[in-house]
Coordinates of C-alpha atoms in Angstrom, one line a residue:
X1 CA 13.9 -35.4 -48.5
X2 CA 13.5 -31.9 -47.4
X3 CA 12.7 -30.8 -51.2
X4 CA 9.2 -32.1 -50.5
X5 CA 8.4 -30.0 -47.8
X6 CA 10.1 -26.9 -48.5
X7 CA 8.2 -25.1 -50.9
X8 CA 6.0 -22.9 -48.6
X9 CA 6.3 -22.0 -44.8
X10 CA 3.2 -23.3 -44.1
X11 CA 4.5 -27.1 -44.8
X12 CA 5.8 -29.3 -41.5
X13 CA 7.8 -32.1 -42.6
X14 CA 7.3 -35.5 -41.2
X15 CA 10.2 -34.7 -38.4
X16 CA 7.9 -31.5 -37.7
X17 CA 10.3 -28.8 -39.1
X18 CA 9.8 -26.1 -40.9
X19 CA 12.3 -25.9 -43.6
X20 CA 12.1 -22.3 -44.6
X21 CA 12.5 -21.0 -40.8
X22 CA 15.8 -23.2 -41.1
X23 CA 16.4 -21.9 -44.2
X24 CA 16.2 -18.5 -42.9
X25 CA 18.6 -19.3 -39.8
X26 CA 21.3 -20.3 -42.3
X27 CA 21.1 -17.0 -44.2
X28 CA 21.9 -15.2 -41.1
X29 CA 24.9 -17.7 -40.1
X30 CA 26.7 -16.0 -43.1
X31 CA 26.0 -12.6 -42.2
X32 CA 28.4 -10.7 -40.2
X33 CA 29.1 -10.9 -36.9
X34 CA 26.7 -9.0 -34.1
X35 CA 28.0 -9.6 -30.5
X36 CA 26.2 -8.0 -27.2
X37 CA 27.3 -7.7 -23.3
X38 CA 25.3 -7.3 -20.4
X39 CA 27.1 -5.5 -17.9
X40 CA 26.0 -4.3 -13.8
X41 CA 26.2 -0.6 -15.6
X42 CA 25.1 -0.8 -18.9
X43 CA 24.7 -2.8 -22.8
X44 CA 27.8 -2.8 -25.3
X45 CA 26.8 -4.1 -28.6
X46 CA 29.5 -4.1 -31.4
X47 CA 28.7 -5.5 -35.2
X48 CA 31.0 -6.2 -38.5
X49 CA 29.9 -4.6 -41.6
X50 CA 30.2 -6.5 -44.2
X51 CA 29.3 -3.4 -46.8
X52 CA 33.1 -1.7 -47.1
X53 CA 34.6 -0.1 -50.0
X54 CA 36.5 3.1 -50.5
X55 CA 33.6 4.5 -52.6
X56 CA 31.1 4.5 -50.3
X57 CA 29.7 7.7 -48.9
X58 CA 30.3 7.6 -45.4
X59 CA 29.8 11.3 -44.4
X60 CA 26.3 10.6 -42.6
X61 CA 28.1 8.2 -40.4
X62 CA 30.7 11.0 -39.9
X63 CA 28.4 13.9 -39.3
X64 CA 25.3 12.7 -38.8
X65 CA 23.2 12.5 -35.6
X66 CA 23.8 9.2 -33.6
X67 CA 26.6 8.0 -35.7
X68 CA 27.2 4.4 -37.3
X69 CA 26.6 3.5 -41.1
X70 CA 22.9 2.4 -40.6
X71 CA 23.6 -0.5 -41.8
X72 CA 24.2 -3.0 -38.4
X73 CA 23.0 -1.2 -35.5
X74 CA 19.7 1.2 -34.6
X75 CA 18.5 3.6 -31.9
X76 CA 15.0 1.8 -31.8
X77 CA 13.7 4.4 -28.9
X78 CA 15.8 6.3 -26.4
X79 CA 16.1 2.8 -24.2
X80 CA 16.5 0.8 -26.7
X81 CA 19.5 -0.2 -29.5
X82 CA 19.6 -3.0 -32.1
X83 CA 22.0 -5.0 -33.8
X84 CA 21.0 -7.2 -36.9
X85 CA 22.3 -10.0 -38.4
X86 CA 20.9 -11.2 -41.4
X87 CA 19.4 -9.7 -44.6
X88 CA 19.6 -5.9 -44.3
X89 CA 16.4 -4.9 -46.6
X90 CA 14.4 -6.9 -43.8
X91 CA 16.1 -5.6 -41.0
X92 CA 15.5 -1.7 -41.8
X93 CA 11.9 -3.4 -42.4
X94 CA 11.5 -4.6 -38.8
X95 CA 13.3 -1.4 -37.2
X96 CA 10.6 0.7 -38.8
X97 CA 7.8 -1.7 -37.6
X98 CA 9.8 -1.7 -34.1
X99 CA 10.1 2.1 -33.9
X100 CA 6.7 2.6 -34.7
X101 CA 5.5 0.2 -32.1
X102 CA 7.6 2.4 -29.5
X103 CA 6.5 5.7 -30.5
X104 CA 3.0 4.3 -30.1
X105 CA 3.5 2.6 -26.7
X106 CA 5.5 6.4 -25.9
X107 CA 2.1 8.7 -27.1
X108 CA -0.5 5.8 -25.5
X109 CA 1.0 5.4 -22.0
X110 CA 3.7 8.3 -21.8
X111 CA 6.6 6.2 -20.8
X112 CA 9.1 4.3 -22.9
X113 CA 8.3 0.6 -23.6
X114 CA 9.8 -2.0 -21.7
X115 CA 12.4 -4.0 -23.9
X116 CA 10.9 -7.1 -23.5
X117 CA 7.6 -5.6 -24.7
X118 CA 9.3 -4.8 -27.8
X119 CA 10.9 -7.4 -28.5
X120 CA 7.4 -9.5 -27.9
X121 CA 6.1 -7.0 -30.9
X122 CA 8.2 -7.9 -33.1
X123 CA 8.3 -11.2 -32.4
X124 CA 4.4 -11.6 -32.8
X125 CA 4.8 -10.2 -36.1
X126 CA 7.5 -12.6 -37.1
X127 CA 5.9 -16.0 -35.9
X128 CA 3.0 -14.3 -38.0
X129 CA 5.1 -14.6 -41.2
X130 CA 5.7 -18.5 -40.7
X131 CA 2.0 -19.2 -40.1
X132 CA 0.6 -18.0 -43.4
X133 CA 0.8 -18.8 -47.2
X134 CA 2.4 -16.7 -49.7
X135 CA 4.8 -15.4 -46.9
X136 CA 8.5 -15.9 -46.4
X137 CA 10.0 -15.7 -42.8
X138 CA 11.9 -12.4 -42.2
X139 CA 16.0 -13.6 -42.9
X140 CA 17.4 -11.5 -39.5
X141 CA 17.8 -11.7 -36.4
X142 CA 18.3 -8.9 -33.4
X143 CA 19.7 -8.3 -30.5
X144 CA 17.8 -6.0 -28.3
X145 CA 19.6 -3.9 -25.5
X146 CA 17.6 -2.1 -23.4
X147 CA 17.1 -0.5 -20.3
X148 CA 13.4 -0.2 -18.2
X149 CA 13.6 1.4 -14.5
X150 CA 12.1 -1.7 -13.4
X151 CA 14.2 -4.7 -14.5
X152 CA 16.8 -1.7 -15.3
X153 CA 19.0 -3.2 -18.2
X154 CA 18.8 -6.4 -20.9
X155 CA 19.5 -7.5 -23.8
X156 CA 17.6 -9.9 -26.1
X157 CA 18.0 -12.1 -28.9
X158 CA 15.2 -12.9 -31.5
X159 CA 15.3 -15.1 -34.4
X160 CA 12.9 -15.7 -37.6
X161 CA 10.5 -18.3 -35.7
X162 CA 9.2 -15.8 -33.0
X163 CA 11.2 -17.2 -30.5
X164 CA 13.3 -14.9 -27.9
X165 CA 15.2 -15.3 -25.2
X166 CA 17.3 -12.9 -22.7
X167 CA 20.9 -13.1 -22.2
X168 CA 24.0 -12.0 -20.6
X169 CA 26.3 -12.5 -23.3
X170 CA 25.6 -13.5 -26.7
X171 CA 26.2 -13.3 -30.6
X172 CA 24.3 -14.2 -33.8
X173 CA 25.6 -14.4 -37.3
X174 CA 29.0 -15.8 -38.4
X175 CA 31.2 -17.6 -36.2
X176 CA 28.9 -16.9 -33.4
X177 CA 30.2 -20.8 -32.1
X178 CA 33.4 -19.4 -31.3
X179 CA 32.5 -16.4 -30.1
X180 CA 29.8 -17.9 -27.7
X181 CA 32.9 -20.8 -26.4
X182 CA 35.1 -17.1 -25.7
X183 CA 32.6 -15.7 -23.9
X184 CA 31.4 -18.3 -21.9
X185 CA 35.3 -18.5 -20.5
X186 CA 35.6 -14.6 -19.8
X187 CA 32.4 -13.4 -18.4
X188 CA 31.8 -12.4 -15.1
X189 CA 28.2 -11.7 -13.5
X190 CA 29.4 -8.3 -12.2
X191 CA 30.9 -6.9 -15.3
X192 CA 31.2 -3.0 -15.7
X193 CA 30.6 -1.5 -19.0
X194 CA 34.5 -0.5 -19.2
X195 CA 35.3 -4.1 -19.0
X196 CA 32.2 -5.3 -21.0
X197 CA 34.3 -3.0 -23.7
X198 CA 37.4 -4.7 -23.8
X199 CA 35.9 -7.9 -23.8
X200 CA 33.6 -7.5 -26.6
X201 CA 36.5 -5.8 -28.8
X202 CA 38.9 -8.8 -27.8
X203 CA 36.3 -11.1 -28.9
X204 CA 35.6 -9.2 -32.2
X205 CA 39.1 -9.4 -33.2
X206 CA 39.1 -13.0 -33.0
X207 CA 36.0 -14.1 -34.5
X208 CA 35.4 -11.1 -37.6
X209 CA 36.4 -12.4 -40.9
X210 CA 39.2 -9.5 -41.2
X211 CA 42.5 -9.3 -40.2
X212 CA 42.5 -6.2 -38.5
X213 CA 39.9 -3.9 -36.7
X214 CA 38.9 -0.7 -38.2
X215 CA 36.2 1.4 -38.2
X216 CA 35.2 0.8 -41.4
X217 CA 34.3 -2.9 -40.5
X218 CA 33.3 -2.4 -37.2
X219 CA 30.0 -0.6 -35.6
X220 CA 30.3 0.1 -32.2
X221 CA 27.3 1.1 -29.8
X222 CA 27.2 1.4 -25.8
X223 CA 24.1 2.3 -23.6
X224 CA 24.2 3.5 -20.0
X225 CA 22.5 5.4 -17.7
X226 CA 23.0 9.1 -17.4
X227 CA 24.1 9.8 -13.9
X228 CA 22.4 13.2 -13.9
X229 CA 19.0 12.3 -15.2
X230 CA 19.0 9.0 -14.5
X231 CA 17.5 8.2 -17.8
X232 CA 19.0 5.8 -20.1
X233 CA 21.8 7.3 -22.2
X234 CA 22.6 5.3 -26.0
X235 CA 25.8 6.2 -27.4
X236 CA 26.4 4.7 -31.2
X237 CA 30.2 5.3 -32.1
X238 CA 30.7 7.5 -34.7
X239 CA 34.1 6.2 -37.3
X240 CA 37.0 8.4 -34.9
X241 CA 35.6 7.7 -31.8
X242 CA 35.7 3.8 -32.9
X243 CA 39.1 4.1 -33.8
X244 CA 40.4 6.1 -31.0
X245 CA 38.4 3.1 -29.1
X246 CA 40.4 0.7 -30.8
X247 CA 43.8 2.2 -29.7
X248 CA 42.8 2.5 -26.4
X249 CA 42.3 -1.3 -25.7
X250 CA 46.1 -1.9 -28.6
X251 CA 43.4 -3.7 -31.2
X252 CA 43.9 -0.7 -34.2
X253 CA 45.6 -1.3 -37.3
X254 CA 47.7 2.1 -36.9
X255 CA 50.4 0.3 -34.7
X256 CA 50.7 -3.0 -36.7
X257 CA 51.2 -0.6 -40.1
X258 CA 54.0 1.3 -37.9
X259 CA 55.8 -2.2 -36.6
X260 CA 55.8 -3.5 -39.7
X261 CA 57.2 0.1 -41.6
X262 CA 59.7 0.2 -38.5
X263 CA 60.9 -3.3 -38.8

């Protein structure tokens, strides 16, 4: 049945669905994993990368400014961090468009731009791509996490339609289900960011695809508040510090290997 109705985006079916924004929300149900906590103190996003390989140059992530392969999570502005889910060549599409929009809000008003704000942008621009012919809807999703002085911090989740929502706790791409039944049991309203930490690794390493964490399938990104500046402070793990993370909380691979050499 669908066949008939899903050759442009433009095209609502009799059950008034558009097929290709569904289409669209499958793709990113394959993609790896993206998972965010709000806590009282700050945002902890973590993301699986489903790009590994011992060939790949990873030295940017290694030296390079902010850390993280560039390939799952993004400084948008200094308030605001992304993770994507989804098709990657879209994504670094819509973090250009979203960074622009920032740095334009930052030179028009002098002040950072509320997340919400941002997130409507890129929304707009989105529910744009389902409304007209010859377009396909962007195949990604985001989640925002952000800090403004006046609603101080959030995260967001957007999809292809347009449509976003804030949360507390929540996760797009694979296995999202059972990630979203893990946190639903384990979150607490007055979370700190150290906690947020743990639970957001624990719930990695039960949902990502991969036997064991590492940080060359995990990206890692926290933002806080400096406590001198009071300005918003966004941290995006570089490959030690997301190992040495990893041991902290007894989730690296380093110990298993040494159990199972020992035994």
């Amino acid at each position: 049945m669908a066949r008939r109705y899903d050759s442009r985006t433009t095209i609502f079916s009799p059950e008034g669905r558009l097929y290709q924004i569904e289409y669209a929300m499958e793709a990113i149900s394959h993609a790896g994993t993206v998972l965010g906590v709000l806590a009282k103190d700050g945002v902890v996003l973590a993301a699986e990368k489903k790009v590994t390989g011992k060939l790949l140059d990873m030295s940017g992530a290694k030296e390079g400014g902010y850390g993280g392969s560039g390939e799952k999570i993004f400084l948008l502005n200094s308030n605001v961090i992304a993770g994507v889910a989804g098709i990657t060549a879209d994504a670094n599409s819509l973090v250009n468009y979203a960074r622009t929009a920032a740095q334009r809000h930052l030179f028009t008003y002098n002040e950072d731009i509320p997340v919400e704000m941002l997130a409507q942008r890129l929304c707009d621009m989105k529910q744009g791509y389902t409304q007209y012919g010859g377009l396909r809807p962007f195949g990604v999703s985001l989640l925002y996490a952000g800090y403004d002085p006046h609603y101080e911090f959030q995260l967001y989740h957007s999809d292809p339609s347009g449509n976003y929502s804030g949360w507390k706790a929540t996760c797009i791409g694979a296995n999202n289900g059972t990630a979203q039944s893990l946190l639903k049991q384990e979150y607490k309203d007055d979370i700190t960011v150290e906690e947020a930490i743990g639970l957001v690794l624990r719930v990695m390493s039960k949902t990502m695809d991969s036997t064991t964490l590492g940080s060359e399938k995990l990206e890692f990104a926290v933002l806080t508040l400096d406590q001198n500046t009071k300005r918003p402070k966004a941290k995006i793990y570089k490959p030690a510090e997301i190992d040495a993370l990893l041991q902290q909380h007894d989730l690296g691979k380093k110990d298993d290997d040494a159990e199972m050499t020992g035994a």
